[in-house]
XYZ file of C-alpha atoms in Angstrom:
738
model
C 31.845 -30.196 -51.739
C 31.583 -27.174 -54.047
C 29.400 -24.321 -52.820
C 27.896 -21.500 -54.829
C 29.274 -18.064 -53.972
C 28.066 -14.626 -55.075
C 29.598 -13.525 -58.354
C 30.620 -17.012 -59.431
C 28.891 -19.277 -61.894
C 26.601 -21.618 -60.050
C 27.846 -25.181 -59.767
C 25.703 -27.682 -61.599
C 26.684 -30.795 -59.664
C 28.403 -31.635 -56.464
C 29.898 -34.818 -55.059
C 28.887 -36.105 -51.635
C 30.980 -38.652 -49.747
C 28.951 -41.554 -48.347
C 29.873 -44.966 -47.006
C 28.626 -48.437 -47.697
C 27.059 -49.882 -44.527
C 28.352 -53.408 -44.878
C 31.866 -52.795 -46.229
C 32.564 -49.468 -44.493
C 34.127 -48.295 -47.767
C 33.809 -44.726 -48.959
C 31.688 -44.043 -52.030
C 30.639 -40.914 -53.844
C 27.199 -40.027 -55.156
C 26.490 -37.136 -57.510
C 23.516 -34.875 -56.711
C 22.111 -32.019 -58.759
C 22.973 -28.676 -57.138
C 20.280 -26.018 -57.459
C 20.827 -23.441 -54.756
C 18.129 -21.194 -53.352
C 16.058 -19.140 -54.447
C 12.819 -20.917 -55.245
C 12.868 -20.619 -59.025
C 16.118 -22.615 -59.129
C 14.983 -25.532 -56.963
C 15.197 -29.056 -58.328
C 11.880 -30.606 -59.335
C 10.485 -32.869 -56.645
C 8.523 -36.031 -57.207
C 5.320 -35.244 -55.334
C 4.546 -38.911 -54.799
C 7.614 -39.046 -52.563
C 6.930 -35.890 -50.490
C 7.020 -36.938 -46.823
C 4.216 -35.840 -44.524
C 5.172 -37.336 -41.189
C 3.071 -35.317 -38.714
C 1.162 -37.301 -36.128
C -2.581 -36.835 -35.608
C -3.497 -33.347 -34.414
C -5.744 -32.974 -31.354
C -9.298 -32.320 -32.476
C -10.283 -29.899 -29.688
C -7.190 -27.727 -29.643
C -7.988 -24.407 -27.968
C -6.233 -21.217 -26.928
C -2.597 -20.229 -27.638
C -3.742 -17.702 -30.237
C -0.766 -15.396 -29.572
C 1.680 -18.283 -29.895
C 0.101 -19.511 -33.131
C 0.295 -15.962 -34.533
C 3.953 -15.685 -33.467
C 4.772 -18.923 -35.311
C 2.868 -17.735 -38.381
C 4.995 -14.576 -38.464
C 8.182 -16.671 -38.582
C 7.351 -18.593 -41.764
C 10.042 -17.584 -44.283
C 8.864 -15.979 -47.475
C 10.180 -17.168 -50.838
C 12.285 -14.076 -51.344
C 13.775 -13.890 -47.827
C 17.484 -13.958 -47.105
C 19.009 -17.483 -47.177
C 18.706 -18.510 -43.528
C 17.071 -21.422 -41.759
C 14.308 -20.355 -39.335
C 14.503 -22.209 -36.039
C 11.916 -21.874 -33.299
C 12.383 -23.448 -29.866
C 9.110 -24.025 -27.984
C 9.851 -24.621 -24.299
C 7.821 -25.078 -21.160
C 7.148 -27.384 -18.263
C 5.810 -30.942 -18.474
C 2.206 -31.171 -19.610
C 2.021 -27.551 -20.718
C 1.091 -28.449 -24.320
C 4.279 -27.891 -26.296
C 3.775 -30.910 -28.584
C 0.072 -30.157 -28.991
C 0.853 -26.615 -30.123
C 3.675 -27.661 -32.446
C 1.668 -30.408 -34.158
C -1.493 -28.301 -34.399
C 0.363 -25.388 -35.965
C 2.374 -27.639 -38.306
C -0.842 -29.185 -39.684
C -2.194 -25.679 -40.316
C 0.768 -24.530 -42.345
C 2.445 -27.557 -43.879
C 0.856 -26.737 -47.265
C 3.258 -23.796 -47.347
C 6.170 -26.260 -47.338
C 5.612 -28.083 -50.634
C 8.671 -30.309 -50.327
C 7.502 -32.107 -47.201
C 7.172 -32.262 -43.417
C 9.518 -34.306 -41.268
C 8.659 -35.165 -37.672
C 10.378 -37.100 -34.922
C 9.902 -37.688 -31.216
C 13.405 -37.289 -29.832
C 12.330 -38.906 -26.527
C 14.229 -36.312 -24.524
C 11.791 -36.911 -21.666
C 9.830 -40.117 -21.537
C 10.112 -43.850 -21.424
C 13.156 -45.361 -23.062
C 16.458 -43.838 -24.029
C 16.592 -40.559 -25.940
C 16.895 -40.911 -29.670
C 20.419 -40.318 -30.961
C 20.990 -37.873 -33.821
C 22.262 -40.774 -35.927
C 19.019 -42.724 -35.412
C 16.944 -39.705 -36.386
C 19.058 -38.965 -39.444
C 18.717 -42.528 -40.595
C 14.932 -42.172 -40.505
C 14.927 -38.761 -42.175
C 17.198 -39.940 -44.999
C 14.948 -42.875 -45.646
C 11.980 -40.533 -45.750
C 13.905 -38.479 -48.301
C 14.183 -41.646 -50.456
C 17.856 -42.486 -49.909
C 18.088 -46.233 -50.636
C 19.557 -48.544 -48.003
C 22.585 -49.333 -50.108
C 23.433 -45.642 -50.369
C 22.914 -44.847 -46.684
C 26.028 -43.266 -45.113
C 27.657 -44.721 -41.987
C 28.483 -42.355 -39.159
C 26.608 -39.314 -37.927
C 28.789 -36.713 -39.670
C 28.288 -38.381 -43.041
C 24.565 -38.769 -42.429
C 24.270 -35.103 -41.432
C 26.193 -33.994 -44.534
C 23.918 -35.943 -46.870
C 20.829 -34.762 -44.984
C 21.834 -31.114 -45.429
C 22.614 -31.707 -49.101
C 19.211 -33.229 -49.725
C 17.439 -30.336 -48.021
C 19.394 -27.696 -49.926
C 17.011 -26.003 -52.361
C 13.957 -27.566 -50.790
C 11.246 -25.881 -48.741
C 10.457 -28.214 -45.840
C 9.058 -28.076 -42.311
C 10.917 -30.125 -39.700
C 9.355 -30.772 -36.276
C 11.842 -32.015 -33.686
C 9.642 -32.871 -30.712
C 10.706 -33.502 -27.118
C 14.396 -32.650 -27.309
C 16.582 -33.043 -24.251
C 19.376 -30.655 -25.236
C 20.724 -28.391 -27.923
C 23.395 -31.000 -28.732
C 20.716 -33.527 -29.632
C 19.183 -31.030 -32.076
C 22.180 -29.451 -33.838
C 23.005 -32.324 -36.230
C 19.362 -32.295 -37.388
C 19.348 -28.669 -38.539
C 19.326 -27.899 -42.291
C 22.196 -25.923 -43.668
C 20.420 -23.899 -46.339
C 17.477 -21.586 -46.599
C 13.870 -22.388 -47.234
C 13.364 -24.757 -44.347
C 11.765 -24.062 -40.980
C 12.510 -26.077 -37.825
C 10.266 -26.333 -34.797
C 11.882 -27.777 -31.670
C 9.944 -28.555 -28.486
C 11.686 -29.212 -25.171
C 11.293 -28.981 -21.426
C 14.774 -27.496 -21.467
C 15.108 -23.832 -22.362
C 17.611 -24.732 -25.152
C 19.589 -21.559 -24.475
C 22.418 -22.949 -26.608
C 20.229 -22.921 -29.698
C 19.145 -19.367 -29.018
C 22.750 -18.202 -28.575
C 24.585 -20.100 -31.289
C 21.862 -20.825 -33.881
C 19.790 -17.637 -33.363
C 16.713 -19.726 -32.585
C 13.519 -17.896 -31.699
C 12.378 -18.813 -28.189
C 8.690 -19.345 -27.549
C 7.950 -20.220 -23.892
C 4.553 -21.664 -22.935
C 2.884 -20.809 -19.653
C -0.244 -22.213 -18.063
C -3.464 -21.619 -19.972
C -5.299 -18.406 -19.163
C -8.567 -18.887 -17.235
C -10.708 -18.363 -20.397
C -8.511 -20.790 -22.405
C -8.714 -23.391 -19.634
C -12.491 -22.992 -19.456
C -12.807 -23.399 -23.219
C -10.682 -26.540 -23.159
C -12.777 -28.182 -20.412
C -16.044 -27.090 -22.003
C -14.971 -28.557 -25.311
C -14.430 -31.923 -23.652
C -17.409 -32.189 -21.274
C -19.876 -30.237 -23.399
C -21.491 -26.839 -22.991
C -24.594 -28.176 -21.193
C -22.684 -29.846 -18.382
C -20.298 -26.879 -18.058
C -23.302 -24.526 -17.769
C -24.968 -26.829 -15.222
C -21.965 -26.880 -12.879
C -20.146 -23.547 -13.218
C -18.751 -23.507 -9.673
C -17.472 -27.065 -9.925
C -15.855 -26.293 -13.300
C -14.134 -23.241 -11.807
C -12.783 -25.416 -8.981
C -11.631 -28.038 -11.502
C -9.569 -25.354 -13.286
C -8.009 -24.328 -9.986
C -7.169 -27.826 -8.795
C -5.617 -28.721 -12.170
C -3.569 -25.468 -12.014
C -4.737 -24.700 -15.611
C -2.166 -27.261 -16.837
C -3.493 -28.559 -20.190
C -2.592 -32.216 -19.573
C -4.244 -32.263 -16.151
C -7.324 -30.471 -17.463
C -7.682 -33.012 -20.279
C -7.376 -35.951 -17.879
C -9.848 -34.533 -15.358
C -12.378 -33.435 -17.993
C -12.134 -36.762 -19.781
C -13.098 -38.530 -16.541
C -16.355 -36.557 -16.676
C -16.907 -37.121 -20.389
C -16.081 -40.848 -20.329
C -18.915 -41.813 -17.965
C -22.386 -40.580 -18.665
C -23.506 -40.132 -15.059
C -20.251 -38.690 -13.613
C -20.535 -35.034 -12.544
C -17.820 -32.435 -12.481
C -18.411 -32.059 -8.734
C -17.598 -35.760 -8.204
C -14.268 -35.450 -10.031
C -13.542 -32.243 -8.089
C -14.185 -34.132 -4.839
C -11.586 -36.723 -5.920
C -9.072 -33.955 -6.686
C -9.682 -32.030 -3.478
C -7.218 -34.112 -1.460
C -3.835 -32.560 -2.330
C -1.909 -35.720 -1.388
C -4.063 -37.893 -3.672
C -4.497 -35.437 -6.517
C -1.554 -36.730 -8.553
C -2.913 -40.286 -8.249
C -6.310 -39.199 -9.592
C -4.608 -37.509 -12.538
C -2.306 -40.481 -13.150
C -4.687 -43.453 -13.278
C -4.785 -45.623 -16.357
C -2.139 -47.507 -18.264
C -0.960 -44.807 -20.686
C 2.096 -43.140 -19.169
C 1.984 -40.280 -21.684
C -1.494 -39.393 -20.331
C -0.543 -39.543 -16.631
C 0.587 -36.404 -14.847
C 2.845 -38.182 -12.430
C 4.655 -40.108 -15.161
C 5.109 -36.977 -17.251
C 6.609 -35.164 -14.272
C 8.753 -38.221 -13.520
C 10.419 -37.959 -16.899
C 11.617 -34.448 -16.084
C 12.595 -35.266 -12.521
C 14.673 -38.303 -13.500
C 16.958 -36.112 -15.635
C 18.029 -34.034 -12.611
C 21.360 -34.452 -10.907
C 21.365 -35.543 -7.237
C 21.799 -31.954 -5.988
C 19.157 -30.559 -8.321
C 16.685 -33.258 -7.320
C 17.264 -32.710 -3.626
C 16.648 -28.962 -3.823
C 13.594 -29.580 -6.010
C 12.136 -31.874 -3.316
C 12.942 -29.412 -0.549
C 11.295 -26.586 -2.436
C 8.112 -28.651 -2.488
C 8.045 -28.449 1.332
C 7.878 -24.654 1.294
C 4.424 -23.660 2.590
C 3.967 -20.391 0.666
C 2.984 -19.627 -2.935
C 6.449 -18.381 -3.964
C 9.892 -18.114 -2.443
C 13.039 -16.069 -2.586
C 16.591 -17.178 -3.240
C 17.546 -16.911 0.509
C 14.455 -18.919 1.490
C 15.403 -21.591 -1.068
C 18.912 -21.715 0.432
C 17.371 -22.056 3.910
C 15.018 -24.933 3.103
C 17.688 -26.585 0.939
C 20.309 -26.062 3.670
C 22.882 -24.942 1.074
C 24.929 -21.817 0.482
C 23.365 -18.953 -1.439
C 25.727 -19.421 -4.401
C 24.845 -23.130 -4.619
C 21.102 -22.365 -4.293
C 21.346 -19.779 -7.103
C 23.035 -22.209 -9.443
C 20.575 -25.018 -8.726
C 17.601 -22.705 -9.115
C 18.965 -21.638 -12.507
C 19.164 -25.312 -13.456
C 15.592 -25.989 -12.333
C 14.433 -22.895 -14.216
C 16.129 -24.108 -17.420
C 14.335 -27.470 -16.949
C 10.990 -25.608 -16.432
C 10.528 -27.271 -13.070
C 10.252 -23.884 -11.364
C 9.443 -20.457 -12.724
C 11.179 -17.153 -11.928
C 8.655 -14.425 -11.127
C 10.958 -11.497 -10.283
C 14.552 -10.913 -9.398
C 15.580 -13.861 -7.204
C 11.991 -14.957 -6.625
C 10.468 -18.242 -7.870
C 7.229 -20.250 -7.861
C 5.787 -23.622 -8.818
C 2.437 -24.204 -10.348
C 0.330 -26.115 -7.849
C 0.625 -29.575 -9.408
C 4.449 -29.375 -9.674
C 4.504 -28.206 -6.043
C 2.452 -31.233 -5.028
C 4.729 -33.472 -7.103
C 7.875 -32.063 -5.488
C 6.437 -32.527 -2.004
C 5.400 -36.045 -2.948
C 8.935 -36.833 -4.057
C 10.272 -35.456 -0.761
C 8.003 -37.790 1.205
C 8.970 -40.722 -1.008
C 12.737 -40.207 -0.978
C 13.769 -38.164 2.117
C 13.656 -39.523 5.663
C 11.188 -37.784 7.981
C 13.953 -36.418 10.204
C 15.613 -34.769 7.157
C 12.333 -33.151 6.097
C 11.637 -32.005 9.633
C 15.094 -30.500 10.016
C 14.741 -28.632 6.699
C 11.405 -27.180 7.749
C 12.710 -26.145 11.179
C 15.571 -24.340 9.482
C 13.232 -22.621 7.040
C 10.733 -21.536 9.699
C 13.543 -20.299 11.971
C 14.920 -18.307 9.038
C 11.550 -16.693 8.374
C 10.965 -15.973 12.067
C 14.312 -14.436 12.788
C 14.374 -12.436 9.511
C 10.897 -11.080 10.265
C 11.988 -10.107 13.788
C 15.132 -8.476 12.437
C 13.093 -6.360 9.993
C 10.615 -5.445 12.755
C 13.487 -4.333 14.991
C 14.665 -1.954 12.277
C 11.155 -0.626 11.676
C 10.080 -0.434 15.316
C 13.300 -0.191 17.374
C 11.546 0.995 20.549
C 8.794 -1.637 20.634
C 8.567 -4.564 23.025
C 9.658 -7.891 21.581
C 9.816 -11.443 22.873
C 13.205 -12.784 23.850
C 14.621 -14.960 21.036
C 14.611 -18.693 21.754
C 15.640 -20.148 18.410
C 19.179 -21.021 17.271
C 20.508 -18.896 14.363
C 19.486 -20.442 11.036
C 21.834 -21.156 8.170
C 22.033 -19.236 5.922
C 21.945 -16.195 8.143
C 19.072 -13.725 8.129
C 19.023 -10.950 5.532
C 21.007 -7.881 6.503
C 18.578 -5.022 5.882
C 20.160 -1.845 4.548
C 17.461 0.585 5.658
C 13.821 1.020 6.556
C 12.630 0.798 2.955
C 14.495 -2.483 2.453
C 12.929 -3.995 5.573
C 9.448 -2.784 4.648
C 9.742 -4.092 1.091
C 10.883 -7.509 2.328
C 7.931 -7.772 4.715
C 5.505 -6.795 1.966
C 7.052 -9.330 -0.463
C 6.958 -12.082 2.143
C 3.567 -11.255 3.670
C 1.743 -14.297 2.319
C 4.714 -16.584 2.959
C 4.980 -15.425 6.574
C 1.301 -16.201 7.155
C 1.766 -19.614 5.541
C 4.894 -20.252 7.632
C 3.017 -19.341 10.808
C 0.204 -21.800 9.984
C 2.769 -24.471 9.084
C 4.642 -23.988 12.379
C 1.330 -24.215 14.275
C 0.368 -27.438 12.482
C 3.791 -28.947 13.191
C 3.471 -27.942 16.864
C 6.683 -25.897 16.558
C 5.394 -23.420 19.136
C 8.584 -21.408 19.563
C 8.816 -20.867 15.839
C 5.156 -19.823 15.776
C 5.734 -17.448 18.722
C 8.506 -15.555 16.941
C 6.763 -15.620 13.574
C 3.730 -13.942 15.116
C 5.943 -11.436 16.943
C 7.710 -10.509 13.712
C 4.479 -9.754 11.884
C 3.603 -6.523 13.734
C 3.771 -4.688 10.398
C 0.400 -6.173 9.411
C -1.137 -4.190 12.279
C 0.488 -0.993 11.067
C -0.960 -1.523 7.603
C -4.493 -2.078 8.960
C -4.784 -5.649 7.660
C -7.279 -6.472 10.386
C -8.327 -9.980 9.420
C -4.707 -11.057 9.110
C -3.855 -9.284 12.354
C -6.581 -11.100 14.323
C -5.486 -14.397 12.847
C -1.803 -13.799 13.637
C -2.445 -12.582 17.218
C -4.766 -15.564 17.875
C -2.078 -17.999 16.731
C 0.439 -16.043 18.843
C -1.796 -16.422 21.893
C -2.005 -20.158 21.284
C 1.772 -20.484 20.813
C 2.479 -18.493 23.956
C 0.120 -20.757 25.934
C 1.904 -23.887 24.654
C 5.262 -22.335 25.548
C 4.007 -21.396 29.052
C 4.875 -17.748 28.422
C 2.177 -15.710 30.210
C 3.873 -12.423 29.388
C 3.848 -13.163 25.656
C 0.245 -14.280 25.920
C -0.739 -10.911 27.447
C 1.234 -9.152 24.736
C -0.669 -10.917 21.945
C -3.981 -10.412 23.778
C -3.461 -6.638 23.865
C -2.428 -6.594 20.198
C -5.537 -8.524 19.200
C -7.709 -6.316 21.401
C -6.355 -3.222 19.674
C -7.158 -4.793 16.280
C -10.716 -5.438 17.458
C -11.001 -1.856 18.659
C -9.868 -0.489 15.280
C -12.699 -2.500 13.720
C -15.218 -1.168 16.287
C -15.618 -4.648 17.727
C -15.813 -3.161 21.195
C -16.996 -6.204 23.180
C -14.259 -8.471 21.778
C -11.604 -5.797 22.407
C -12.825 -5.269 25.988
C -12.743 -9.009 26.697
C -9.123 -9.319 25.503
C -7.991 -6.266 27.510
C -9.700 -7.438 30.711
C -8.247 -10.943 30.315
C -4.780 -9.466 29.865
C -5.277 -7.190 32.904
C -6.372 -10.113 35.135
C -3.368 -12.285 34.156
C -0.933 -9.339 34.556
C -2.141 -8.669 38.097
C -2.028 -12.365 38.972
C 1.591 -12.556 37.727
C 2.658 -9.360 39.500
C 3.656 -7.839 36.158
C 3.439 -4.120 36.890
C 4.512 -2.939 33.431
C 2.132 -5.404 31.771
C -0.665 -4.210 34.038
C 0.129 -0.575 33.201
C 0.012 -1.194 29.452
C -3.208 -3.153 29.711
C -4.764 -0.269 31.674
C -3.558 1.973 28.836
C -5.379 -0.209 26.340
C -8.576 0.027 28.361
C -8.151 3.775 28.448
C -7.503 3.839 24.715
C -10.694 1.862 24.115
C -12.683 4.293 26.226
C -11.251 7.191 24.205
C -12.280 5.498 20.995
C -15.823 5.193 22.370
C -15.858 8.812 23.552
C -15.932 7.929 27.287
C -13.115 10.305 28.240
C -13.817 10.301 31.985
C -13.412 6.555 32.276
C -10.441 6.665 29.902
C -8.665 9.187 32.127
C -9.295 7.031 35.199
C -7.713 3.935 33.606
C -4.761 5.904 32.215
C -3.990 7.577 35.543
C -3.958 4.107 37.164
C -1.542 2.836 34.529
C 0.843 5.808 34.380
C 2.735 5.172 37.694
C 3.270 1.536 36.696
C 5.218 2.421 33.535
C 6.738 5.819 34.440
C 10.509 5.746 33.748
C 10.313 2.009 33.059
C 11.802 0.195 30.070
C 10.755 0.560 27.334
C 10.090 4.308 27.658
C 7.751 4.086 24.697
C 5.049 2.736 27.055
C 5.036 5.909 29.101
C 5.037 7.997 25.919
C 1.932 6.164 24.727
C 0.061 6.590 27.989
C 1.022 10.288 28.221
C -0.297 10.807 24.648
C -3.578 9.022 25.431
C -3.966 11.055 28.642
C -3.547 14.233 26.572
C -6.331 12.964 24.274
C -8.642 12.110 27.219
C -8.040 15.433 28.984
C -8.698 17.361 25.757
C -11.912 15.412 25.337
C -12.944 16.602 28.849
C -11.922 20.188 28.085
C -8.933 20.008 30.456
C -6.609 21.615 27.944
C -3.840 22.655 30.383
C -3.511 19.094 31.613
C -3.722 17.866 28.032
C -0.813 20.172 27.238
C 1.324 18.825 30.078
C 0.769 15.197 29.102
C 1.317 16.003 25.420
C 4.624 17.730 26.109
C 5.859 14.771 28.167
C 4.822 12.344 25.394
C 6.753 14.364 22.779
C 9.896 14.526 24.931
C 9.854 10.747 25.452
C 9.203 10.068 21.763
C 12.207 12.126 20.773
C 14.336 10.680 23.570
C 13.892 7.159 22.188
C 14.092 8.225 18.547
C 10.497 7.274 17.742
C 10.177 9.559 14.708
C 6.995 7.971 13.508
C 5.386 8.827 16.847
C 6.259 12.529 16.485
C 3.231 13.452 14.308
C 0.800 11.921 16.839
C 2.510 13.680 19.790
C 2.540 17.000 17.944
C -1.150 16.530 17.123
C -1.963 16.143 20.840
C -0.089 19.351 21.625
C -1.678 21.277 18.771
C -5.122 20.087 19.820
C -4.521 21.230 23.385
C -3.321 24.673 22.307
C -6.274 24.955 19.952
C -8.586 24.226 22.888
C -6.923 27.069 24.793
C -7.611 29.393 21.854
C -3.925 29.640 20.885
C -4.499 29.051 17.188
C -1.133 30.406 16.001
C 0.699 27.916 18.249
C -1.591 25.148 17.088
C -0.931 26.051 13.460
C 2.841 25.999 13.970
C 2.757 22.589 15.674
C 0.491 21.191 12.971
C 2.806 22.334 10.217
C 5.780 20.823 12.050
C 3.945 17.510 12.510
C 2.773 17.459 8.901
C 6.308 17.911 7.585
C 7.416 14.835 9.523
C 4.260 12.854 8.832
C 4.211 13.490 5.082
C 7.882 12.565 4.725
C 7.463 9.335 6.716
C 4.207 8.475 4.952
C 5.972 8.950 1.614
C 8.793 6.640 2.732
C 6.343 3.899 3.564
C 4.337 4.436 0.386
C 7.437 4.197 -1.810
C 8.563 1.025 -0.036
C 5.295 -0.932 0.133
C 2.722 1.109 -1.766
C 0.872 2.415 1.287
C 1.484 4.099 4.613
C 0.764 2.684 8.056
C -2.591 3.228 9.753
C -1.016 5.382 12.497
C 0.691 7.663 9.996
C -2.465 8.042 7.905
C -4.688 8.936 10.875
C -2.016 11.244 12.384
C -1.574 13.140 9.101
C -5.346 13.410 8.658
C -5.845 14.572 12.250
C -3.110 17.197 11.902
C -4.711 18.461 8.686
C -8.083 18.648 10.345
C -6.711 20.468 13.407
C -4.747 22.836 11.202
C -7.889 23.537 9.128
C -9.936 24.368 12.245
C -7.347 26.862 13.532
C -6.898 28.392 10.057
C -10.640 28.830 9.800
C -10.764 30.506 13.201
C -8.167 33.101 12.198
C -10.040 33.804 8.959
C -7.926 31.792 6.493
C -10.880 29.943 5.023
C -9.289 29.115 1.671
C -6.326 27.267 3.188
C -8.605 25.604 5.720
C -10.727 24.158 2.903
C -7.577 22.970 1.125
C -6.450 21.185 4.310
C -9.781 19.438 4.782
C -9.799 18.361 1.173
C -6.307 16.923 1.556
C -7.456 15.116 4.713
C -10.356 13.605 2.756
C -7.978 12.452 0.009
C -5.528 10.898 2.526
C -8.288 9.034 4.320
C -10.072 7.886 1.178
C -6.872 6.608 -0.292
C -6.286 4.450 2.780
C -9.888 3.275 3.197
C -10.912 5.178 6.357
C -14.385 6.089 5.188
C -15.784 6.624 8.741
C -13.293 9.474 9.314
C -13.935 10.899 5.846
C -17.548 11.547 6.842
C -16.445 13.651 9.823
C -14.164 15.827 7.711
C -16.847 16.303 5.104
C -19.150 17.608 7.861
C -16.710 20.451 8.454
C -16.815 21.444 4.808
C -20.605 21.323 4.905
C -20.739 23.544 8.033
C -18.590 26.150 6.296
C -20.975 26.254 3.370
C -23.908 26.608 5.793
C -22.066 29.003 8.192
C -23.224 26.670 10.959
C -21.333 27.936 14.012
C -17.900 27.029 15.501
C -15.869 24.021 14.352
C -14.207 21.258 16.352
C -11.521 18.818 15.210
C -11.670 15.080 14.672
């Protein structure tokens, strides 16, 4: 074949080798050769211009950005001679075909030589269309007579490219299963535009043919609402706004599911949205509701089946296992745990599932399903995997979460009490945390998953797993997530009871009581502490009794009853003195310093504060240093030694600010203890500075305390600091700290 090259006289004709179908002999046909640009195209018989697009959906909505992106890709008449290829990818039911056909109808007038369309059947009933079958149809549409039709894909493709040369056509290749299926169908000369849709990412086309990738996600909430409203009508949508919102959620904003569910409402005059929502509410039956009827192309389960059936055995098994994961997203190590495969294998399989749009990457080595695909994956697991296999996978996953959470907690809180481990090591092994920031970031990333895992373990009656999951979630307490804390500690109490572990039960009771106290739920806190005290005494657990007495003393301090607090703390001190872990004595000594200061017994407060600081430093509890230094500073301030108080406050603030910054960088916020310690040190420092006449710096400290507390949501303490600032402005007598 002769091709036109720059600087040479354009060829007028070219010869194309074809073959006779019946005789398999080679023949030649002569075609006029008018290369691009537009003014040199061959004249086209408009009566033969193909317009093969299927019917466009009447109520198409949304996707404005994607439509605009496609519009921008339409080649202009004077553009460089290249074929524009756009690959639209996305998961099953996301609306790839709908978008492609809708857009093609809008713009096909800009392609005067015709529009070709084919369903390549890459996913769906029947075998995928072969390139040769498609080329045969396209050549017929381009008016090649049967007796001139080439035999063999290469010859068909050559004639197809020759016929498109010099023409301006739009070609829609819908539902491709791979780049290899598409390549023989691509034009070879400029002026044409190709739209390919696929559930595969078609990375090969992007790399080798410079295709533009356009990935579809779920509809946005407004787009989903517009779609449903367009089907059921504005009156019904306005009459049931809450039910419509729930319909959007249950259908995961997946266009196909939304159309099916909304059509159930529209098809029957007296059916309400709430009635359809009630049918969809059962997660196990949701796919059945969205898959009723005889049309497979309009059934969610069938559409998902077409993607699932293309997976290899290993890909399909991991896909099913991922559906068992209880949380909203998961990490690569968690996927390896539930899939019971090595990390390298899990990474490769997750890449495969991502390419097939059966799972979506959300961040580095993190993935998620949309809700309907999750339900489908779980359904496949229950259909194909024996119960003992599913149970073993979940035990492995929950053990991995529990032990990884406990390992991170051990790094964050090395001196804290923890329950003896009773679970075998999971495979793959727990994450090896590099430092405090790494452990904190992991806990923050996995927060929702850990809560979901704890609930799942409780429902499965895996009480040891639940026990260790609850133990490993101490960080929620430090962050002041009180509702989550109460929920976790309650489930921990239940798990400890099922395991017959009275010591663990007391431990969770005191943790829950402290959470109640921090929410000013005094009666509930007192009930938990007294229950823990009774069981500790009955079991002869001296250390447990001592710490429970400490919690009662702490509660009295919080309520301002320092006399009763001191009585409880003095009872508890001998029970924990010099006992393991030493942190218990450090805590009681610190609370005794607080109680004594509240009673004006500053010398005794000083003694207890000094002992608390020594113990904190002995065990390396750096995050406890600011609190211990605050107790000492407060005692010296009470004795009128403001310079000593100022020095201790500055020392405590240096440690507290650095540690608070470390937490904030890692997880976006500091712990409750660090926030209150820093604020208390600032307040104490401000009081002593004011007393020595440094009013300007005192005001700056109080303002910083207000900012620290407001940033962390401690509005009740903010009010107390603001009172100090008000007293200064009113010259209203001496000041006292928080």
